[in-house]
Amino acid sequence: MRAVGVLGGLLLCAGWLAPGLAAQAGRITYEAFTLPNGLRVLYSEDHSTPIVSVDVWYNAGSRNERPGRSGFAHLFEHMMFEGSAHVKKGEHFQLISRAGGSENGSTAEDRTNYYETIPSNRLNLALWLEADRMRSLAITDENFHNQRETVKEERRLRVDNQPYAPAFIDGMTWPFDSAACFAYAHTVIGSIDDLNAAQLSDVRAFFDTYYAPNNATLVVVGDFRPLELRRFVNQYFSEIPRHPDPSPVSCTSRLAPGTARREVTDAHANLPAVVHIYRVPPHADPDTPALELLNVILGEGESSRLNVAVVRRDKAALGTQVAVNPFDSRRGPGVLVVLAIANQGVDPLKLDTLVTAQLDSLRASGVTSDELTKAKNTFRAGFIHERETTLGKAEELHHYDMFHTSLAEINGDLDRFLAVGADDIRRVAAKYLDPANAVVIIVKPPAAGAAQ
Amino acid sequence: MTRAAVAVLALVPALRLSAQAFPTTPPQATRLAPVHFPPFKEATLPSGLALVVIEHHEQPVVSVSLAFRAGAIYDPAGKEGLSELTAELLSKGTATRTAEQIASTIEGVGGHLSASSADDFLTISVDALSDQLELVFDLLGDVTLHSTFPTSELELARTRSLSALALQLSQPGSVAQRVFAREIYGRNPYGRSPTSDSYRAVTPEDVTRFARERLRPGGGGGLLVVAGDVTDAQVREFVDKAFAGWRGTPPSGPALPPPLTRLAPDILLVHRPGSAQANIVVGNPTILPTDPVYYAGRVAAQVLGGGADSRLFLILREQKSWTYGAYASLRRHRGLGYWQATAEVRTDVADSALVELLHQIDRIRTELVPDSELTAAKGFLVGSFPLTIETPSQIASQVANAKLLGLGDDYLRLYRERLSAVTALQARAAAARLFRRSALSIVVVGDGAKLYDRLKAIGPVRLMDVDGKGLAPGDLDPPPARITLDPAQLGSRSDSSQVVVQGKPLGFAVADITQVGDSVVYSEHAVMGNGMFDQRTTVVFAAADAAARRLDQVMIRQGTKAEAHLVYAGGRVKGNNLVPQPDGSVRQLPVDTVVPAGIVDENVAPLVGSSLVLTPGQTLRLAVFTPSEVATRVLTFKVGRPEAVVVPAGTFQAYRVDVTGPKVPLVLYVSVDSPHRVVKQEFVGQPVVIELVK
């Protein structure tokens, strides 16, 4: 709604020493092209440090899994590090590490990413490794069994052996109905039973369906020359054949169907906790900027609503946390999660009442102009910090390409946030923080003296 | 060109004149220009404060950190947590600002302000967009010089720290680190952690004094690092203004006694019931930060466990599938540092994983690292340098680290060269010196009931709970699952046995088993020495899971009669039991106590044990209640191979079952054929045998 000039105006008023720097802050310039086999390539030069980040997103995530095969996309992500036609098992890690690089990957609901940051004289190595595994991943029984066990241990490490994690992770899926929206009604990490039931043929089928150039985007950010990059990309990727486009995922979910409450006993927890999960719209929805600012006002920092009221004034919580879509954004409906861990001796139902009172107060009376300013400034600073590194920029390019209607929004998006008014925040609070839109989980430690 | 040739060319898709095939080997590196550590300015101010300014103008951000020698090692004994609470309170009120005002001022402009305490240093951190430089220094100066540490804020911080401690003790990784630090450092302050008592012991005066004494600029105590879109001149101006008049040197720190060297490795098993994995941490204290063996040690640690391209990861995860990740690293303090190797593994392979981990430590200490691994390790340690200087915060952190640890002015300039120069011989020598195999501390956090026996096979095991209280093996949990009896084993029957003492039959016992409804009634009449001892025992238990329901016992001993009658219901056992006394007499004592659901009466333990599904090699656990001791314990049944057993009733193929847990361990011989019958019982260390007669 407001002109781009508002941003420039804000910055000039603040009296920055380097207006050129300020105006450039967070801007990403990029080029895009697509290979005949459908591989989309985005790149952005940054010669400030002699490094480069190579980041591939596959349009595959837990939302593509079917009932009985949860955890599959993540298991597959692990398989991608196990070798390909010209790379032995363990060699992927070795080649990157020896070259002075770091690498990892992650799985979310809507996408799986694979990235490495490496000194810029090894760009070709990073691209070649991505291409070799895209075209010829080694899918063997041995690798499969090895990584399946690894993933089960990852689940135990992150979820089963930790307090609160099961309630949080499972809780994120409870707002969605398995029949109408299996995509988001199950966890990314999957269940041990489903992992045990997976077959090697499932892995091959997943690869054939989703791991294709026409289902992937390659982003390169850093210290390279575009002509050289194009040459490598053409040489390594252009002959990888496309596969048929995967079938689309559907999800039907209704806002505010009615409050769902659950009480769970957490065998590992010493302190009670309260988790609220609210349904929120897809990331591209016009309500998203207001929701993200609401998130900041509610939960970010010492001055957040929940911290000031529930932690400091009521002394009921050790800490509180609010997050929208903890794993990554979604093209389908998502979640806003509120977590509060009780201080010793505080009844969780009382804690729940106090948390709910803050949410209700925000819905009824909205936010102050100071809070709105804080949220926008926090956003502006965050926007700049996200784009400080080559990997950060690469992820931003992917984010806008997948979750926004147009990649071009990457540089104008901040304006949408700065244009949000207090009324917008009150409106989205009323709509999405509606108790009828919530799943509320009371997490209790085991009863004293109960047998394990 | 002829028209035909042109026509042919038009049909052929555009050729890439320089088309190359897909390389079948990894492409080679191209040249990288030398990368230098970014320049920075340093100065010592009149107050004694050391100042570093890193100008970095890519983004309009600034981050500031002010570090003091005021970390946890300066906590007085008994007041562990003082430094942590002081740090927390620094942002909770000054002479001119309340906690709320501090928070809303810095967060209102999109920045952050916090203070935290680590072992050596207490650090105040502020970050914001660079147009807020003046505000950043105003706040920094205010909280450093004018904090008031309100008592109400101390109480809130204390409440939260006590809760945070409870939270930590529920997290296996935190428990492991806490216990490990104590194990390797002992009484040295690096090994201490706050407790609820120590948090409670901190007074407002303690906090005020700690801050006043330790948050001083001079004597090398204070280091201020400013990084981002700033100039040196601006920074000086704001620092002079914010810290005007600030003077003083903190008192010197505590003596850091050298930790006691362990004489032999042993395993400290921290029992965390219901754990889904075992957290393993091994290591020992090492060197001062300026010890030149650091470089070779760093290379050895990288080979052993620096990342995914290291031995522990490749073996424990990629080969054996035992863990999501296993790593090793050297850690530095201002005083003696330490090294550790960690892995979180599937419980049933914890013993194998520990053995393998120890084996890899042995290898790195005794074998020369092959060229390829040495090159790979250095390739990462040296080659990754450009990745570590991308942002001003990263640069600031490296400079701060070098200065705070006293690593010397040429450390940053030369560390890559020094790492590159490490030879395989030096790496081996460093590993041998730093990874003290014979003095390792080994900590395992997990389900002790599942781990104890396995780990005992590797070395001596000390047991404790997550709060640090020592445990005995008998304190480990009974098995969580209720047992399921095989109904075919409990068909009605009558067994007669003779009691043989030192080879002579001295008594008999007749046992009847009957099913009544959903219960099994076990009645036993035992007589010894021509009536000197006559005992009738009836135990009623659930047919499905052997849960005890009733015990009735009448004993006549040397003419005196005593009775026991116990009812098991609703998670309690009530009544009275018989307690033999040392003088030979027997007392009847009342009983009313909690018992776990499904508990088995010890009088029928052999019967129940033999009525389970038995296979050789199996270990079964049974939770039993011992009426005479009013105690619950776990009996362990180890099933051996079948062997021929000769008793008056005949020759039977019988499993040998070793039973440990009771005061007197026993050996049961249980017939292989159904229904399983105990054809013989032996008592370890006693000349008593009970044999089936009919």
mmCIF file with all atom_site columns, N, CA and C in Angstrom, chain B residues 19-49:
data_model
loop_
_atom_site.group_PDB
_atom_site.id
_atom_site.type_symbol
_atom_site.label_atom_id
_atom_site.label_alt_id
_atom_site.label_comp_id
_atom_site.label_asym_id
_atom_site.label_entity_id
_atom_site.label_seq_id
_atom_site.pdbx_PDB_ins_code
_atom_site.Cartn_x
_atom_site.Cartn_y
_atom_site.Cartn_z
_atom_site.occupancy
_atom_site.B_iso_or_equiv
_atom_site.pdbx_formal_charge
_atom_site.auth_seq_id
_atom_site.auth_comp_id
_atom_site.auth_asym_id
_atom_site.auth_atom_id
_atom_site.pdbx_PDB_model_num
ATOM 1  N N  . ALA B 1 19 ? 30.940 -28.475 -25.446 1.00 0.00 ? 19 ALA B N  1
ATOM 2  C CA . ALA B 1 19 ? 30.265 -29.430 -24.555 1.00 0.00 ? 19 ALA B CA 1
ATOM 3  C C  . ALA B 1 19 ? 31.266 -30.398 -23.953 1.00 0.00 ? 19 ALA B C  1
ATOM 4  N N  . GLN B 1 20 ? 31.187 -30.562 -22.618 1.00 0.00 ? 20 GLN B N  1
ATOM 5  C CA . GLN B 1 20 ? 32.072 -31.519 -21.963 1.00 0.00 ? 20 GLN B CA 1
ATOM 6  C C  . GLN B 1 20 ? 31.222 -32.578 -21.289 1.00 0.00 ? 20 GLN B C  1
ATOM 7  N N  . ALA B 1 21 ? 31.754 -33.776 -21.171 1.00 0.00 ? 21 ALA B N  1
ATOM 8  C CA . ALA B 1 21 ? 31.031 -34.852 -20.515 1.00 0.00 ? 21 ALA B CA 1
ATOM 9  C C  . ALA B 1 21 ? 31.008 -34.592 -19.008 1.00 0.00 ? 21 ALA B C  1
ATOM 10 N N  . PHE B 1 22 ? 30.101 -35.283 -18.334 1.00 0.00 ? 22 PHE B N  1
ATOM 11 C CA . PHE B 1 22 ? 30.027 -35.187 -16.877 1.00 0.00 ? 22 PHE B CA 1
ATOM 12 C C  . PHE B 1 22 ? 31.304 -35.788 -16.282 1.00 0.00 ? 22 PHE B C  1
ATOM 13 N N  . PRO B 1 23 ? 32.014 -35.061 -15.452 1.00 0.00 ? 23 PRO B N  1
ATOM 14 C CA . PRO B 1 23 ? 33.264 -35.601 -14.918 1.00 0.00 ? 23 PRO B CA 1
ATOM 15 C C  . PRO B 1 23 ? 33.004 -36.823 -14.042 1.00 0.00 ? 23 PRO B C  1
ATOM 16 N N  . THR B 1 24 ? 33.834 -37.828 -14.160 1.00 0.00 ? 24 THR B N  1
ATOM 17 C CA . THR B 1 24 ? 33.639 -39.017 -13.342 1.00 0.00 ? 24 THR B CA 1
ATOM 18 C C  . THR B 1 24 ? 34.465 -38.969 -12.066 1.00 0.00 ? 24 THR B C  1
ATOM 19 N N  . THR B 1 25 ? 35.268 -37.908 -11.940 1.00 0.00 ? 25 THR B N  1
ATOM 20 C CA . THR B 1 25 ? 35.992 -37.717 -10.675 1.00 0.00 ? 25 THR B CA 1
ATOM 21 C C  . THR B 1 25 ? 35.767 -36.284 -10.218 1.00 0.00 ? 25 THR B C  1
ATOM 22 N N  . PRO B 1 26 ? 35.951 -36.039 -8.921  1.00 0.00 ? 26 PRO B N  1
ATOM 23 C CA . PRO B 1 26 ? 35.692 -34.695 -8.414  1.00 0.00 ? 26 PRO B CA 1
ATOM 24 C C  . PRO B 1 26 ? 36.557 -33.662 -9.121  1.00 0.00 ? 26 PRO B C  1
ATOM 25 N N  . PRO B 1 27 ? 35.962 -32.539 -9.508  1.00 0.00 ? 27 PRO B N  1
ATOM 26 C CA . PRO B 1 27 ? 36.761 -31.511 -10.193 1.00 0.00 ? 27 PRO B CA 1
ATOM 27 C C  . PRO B 1 27 ? 37.815 -30.915 -9.256  1.00 0.00 ? 27 PRO B C  1
ATOM 28 N N  . GLN B 1 28 ? 38.874 -30.465 -9.864  1.00 0.00 ? 28 GLN B N  1
ATOM 29 C CA . GLN B 1 28 ? 39.997 -29.951 -9.085  1.00 0.00 ? 28 GLN B CA 1
ATOM 30 C C  . GLN B 1 28 ? 39.767 -28.530 -8.612  1.00 0.00 ? 28 GLN B C  1
ATOM 31 N N  . ALA B 1 29 ? 40.544 -28.155 -7.589  1.00 0.00 ? 29 ALA B N  1
ATOM 32 C CA . ALA B 1 29 ? 40.472 -26.784 -7.086  1.00 0.00 ? 29 ALA B CA 1
ATOM 33 C C  . ALA B 1 29 ? 41.104 -25.836 -8.077  1.00 0.00 ? 29 ALA B C  1
ATOM 34 N N  . THR B 1 30 ? 40.537 -24.656 -8.130  1.00 0.00 ? 30 THR B N  1
ATOM 35 C CA . THR B 1 30 ? 41.226 -23.579 -8.841  1.00 0.00 ? 30 THR B CA 1
ATOM 36 C C  . THR B 1 30 ? 41.986 -22.764 -7.798  1.00 0.00 ? 30 THR B C  1
ATOM 37 N N  . ARG B 1 31 ? 42.733 -21.800 -8.242  1.00 0.00 ? 31 ARG B N  1
ATOM 38 C CA . ARG B 1 31 ? 43.574 -21.075 -7.301  1.00 0.00 ? 31 ARG B CA 1
ATOM 39 C C  . ARG B 1 31 ? 42.743 -20.177 -6.400  1.00 0.00 ? 31 ARG B C  1
ATOM 40 N N  . LEU B 1 32 ? 43.114 -20.114 -5.126  1.00 0.00 ? 32 LEU B N  1
ATOM 41 C CA . LEU B 1 32 ? 42.465 -19.173 -4.214  1.00 0.00 ? 32 LEU B CA 1
ATOM 42 C C  . LEU B 1 32 ? 43.515 -18.177 -3.773  1.00 0.00 ? 32 LEU B C  1
ATOM 43 N N  . ALA B 1 33 ? 43.203 -16.906 -3.925  1.00 0.00 ? 33 ALA B N  1
ATOM 44 C CA . ALA B 1 33 ? 44.132 -15.875 -3.452  1.00 0.00 ? 33 ALA B CA 1
ATOM 45 C C  . ALA B 1 33 ? 44.277 -15.990 -1.935  1.00 0.00 ? 33 ALA B C  1
ATOM 46 N N  . PRO B 1 34 ? 45.447 -15.653 -1.397  1.00 0.00 ? 34 PRO B N  1
ATOM 47 C CA . PRO B 1 34 ? 45.615 -15.769 0.066   1.00 0.00 ? 34 PRO B CA 1
ATOM 48 C C  . PRO B 1 34 ? 44.574 -14.928 0.806   1.00 0.00 ? 34 PRO B C  1
ATOM 49 N N  . VAL B 1 35 ? 44.067 -15.469 1.884   1.00 0.00 ? 35 VAL B N  1
ATOM 50 C CA . VAL B 1 35 ? 43.050 -14.780 2.688   1.00 0.00 ? 35 VAL B CA 1
ATOM 51 C C  . VAL B 1 35 ? 43.687 -14.384 4.010   1.00 0.00 ? 35 VAL B C  1
ATOM 52 N N  . HIS B 1 36 ? 43.535 -13.130 4.351   1.00 0.00 ? 36 HIS B N  1
ATOM 53 C CA . HIS B 1 36 ? 44.148 -12.666 5.598   1.00 0.00 ? 36 HIS B CA 1
ATOM 54 C C  . HIS B 1 36 ? 43.109 -12.385 6.647   1.00 0.00 ? 36 HIS B C  1
ATOM 55 N N  . PHE B 1 37 ? 43.522 -12.447 7.884   1.00 0.00 ? 37 PHE B N  1
ATOM 56 C CA . PHE B 1 37 ? 42.597 -12.084 8.954   1.00 0.00 ? 37 PHE B CA 1
ATOM 57 C C  . PHE B 1 37 ? 42.295 -10.588 8.821   1.00 0.00 ? 37 PHE B C  1
ATOM 58 N N  . PRO B 1 38 ? 41.020 -10.228 8.897   1.00 0.00 ? 38 PRO B N  1
ATOM 59 C CA . PRO B 1 38 ? 40.652 -8.823  8.695   1.00 0.00 ? 38 PRO B CA 1
ATOM 60 C C  . PRO B 1 38 ? 41.364 -7.918  9.702   1.00 0.00 ? 38 PRO B C  1
ATOM 61 N N  . PRO B 1 39 ? 41.685 -6.702  9.309   1.00 0.00 ? 39 PRO B N  1
ATOM 62 C CA . PRO B 1 39 ? 42.388 -5.798  10.211  1.00 0.00 ? 39 PRO B CA 1
ATOM 63 C C  . PRO B 1 39 ? 41.461 -5.316  11.316  1.00 0.00 ? 39 PRO B C  1
ATOM 64 N N  . PHE B 1 40 ? 42.050 -4.961  12.442  1.00 0.00 ? 40 PHE B N  1
ATOM 65 C CA . PHE B 1 40 ? 41.263 -4.364  13.523  1.00 0.00 ? 40 PHE B CA 1
ATOM 66 C C  . PHE B 1 40 ? 42.189 -3.468  14.330  1.00 0.00 ? 40 PHE B C  1
ATOM 67 N N  . LYS B 1 41 ? 41.567 -2.565  15.077  1.00 0.00 ? 41 LYS B N  1
ATOM 68 C CA . LYS B 1 41 ? 42.351 -1.630  15.877  1.00 0.00 ? 41 LYS B CA 1
ATOM 69 C C  . LYS B 1 41 ? 42.236 -2.010  17.346  1.00 0.00 ? 41 LYS B C  1
ATOM 70 N N  . GLU B 1 42 ? 43.334 -1.913  18.056  1.00 0.00 ? 42 GLU B N  1
ATOM 71 C CA . GLU B 1 42 ? 43.261 -2.174  19.486  1.00 0.00 ? 42 GLU B CA 1
ATOM 72 C C  . GLU B 1 42 ? 43.983 -1.093  20.274  1.00 0.00 ? 42 GLU B C  1
ATOM 73 N N  . ALA B 1 43 ? 43.505 -0.928  21.502  1.00 0.00 ? 43 ALA B N  1
ATOM 74 C CA . ALA B 1 43 ? 44.085 0.104   22.370  1.00 0.00 ? 43 ALA B CA 1
ATOM 75 C C  . ALA B 1 43 ? 43.794 -0.262  23.817  1.00 0.00 ? 43 ALA B C  1
ATOM 76 N N  . THR B 1 44 ? 44.605 0.281   24.716  1.00 0.00 ? 44 THR B N  1
ATOM 77 C CA . THR B 1 44 ? 44.261 0.179   26.139  1.00 0.00 ? 44 THR B CA 1
ATOM 78 C C  . THR B 1 44 ? 43.917 1.574   26.603  1.00 0.00 ? 44 THR B C  1
ATOM 79 N N  . LEU B 1 45 ? 42.731 1.731   27.159  1.00 0.00 ? 45 LEU B N  1
ATOM 80 C CA . LEU B 1 45 ? 42.260 3.046   27.563  1.00 0.00 ? 45 LEU B CA 1
ATOM 81 C C  . LEU B 1 45 ? 42.858 3.431   28.912  1.00 0.00 ? 45 LEU B C  1
ATOM 82 N N  . PRO B 1 46 ? 42.806 4.700   29.237  1.00 0.00 ? 46 PRO B N  1
ATOM 83 C CA . PRO B 1 46 ? 43.366 5.135   30.530  1.00 0.00 ? 46 PRO B CA 1
ATOM 84 C C  . PRO B 1 46 ? 42.799 4.364   31.726  1.00 0.00 ? 46 PRO B C  1
ATOM 85 N N  . SER B 1 47 ? 41.560 3.917   31.611  1.00 0.00 ? 47 SER B N  1
ATOM 86 C CA . SER B 1 47 ? 40.979 3.178   32.726  1.00 0.00 ? 47 SER B CA 1
ATOM 87 C C  . SER B 1 47 ? 41.594 1.801   32.866  1.00 0.00 ? 47 SER B C  1
ATOM 88 N N  . GLY B 1 48 ? 42.344 1.379   31.848  1.00 0.00 ? 48 GLY B N  1
ATOM 89 C CA . GLY B 1 48 ? 42.882 0.020   31.845  1.00 0.00 ? 48 GLY B CA 1
ATOM 90 C C  . GLY B 1 48 ? 42.080 -0.918  30.968  1.00 0.00 ? 48 GLY B C  1
ATOM 91 N N  . LEU B 1 49 ? 40.904 -0.461  30.512  1.00 0.00 ? 49 LEU B N  1
ATOM 92 C CA . LEU B 1 49 ? 40.062 -1.310  29.671  1.00 0.00 ? 49 LEU B CA 1
ATOM 93 C C  . LEU B 1 49 ? 40.736 -1.550  28.326  1.00 0.00 ? 49 LEU B C  1
#
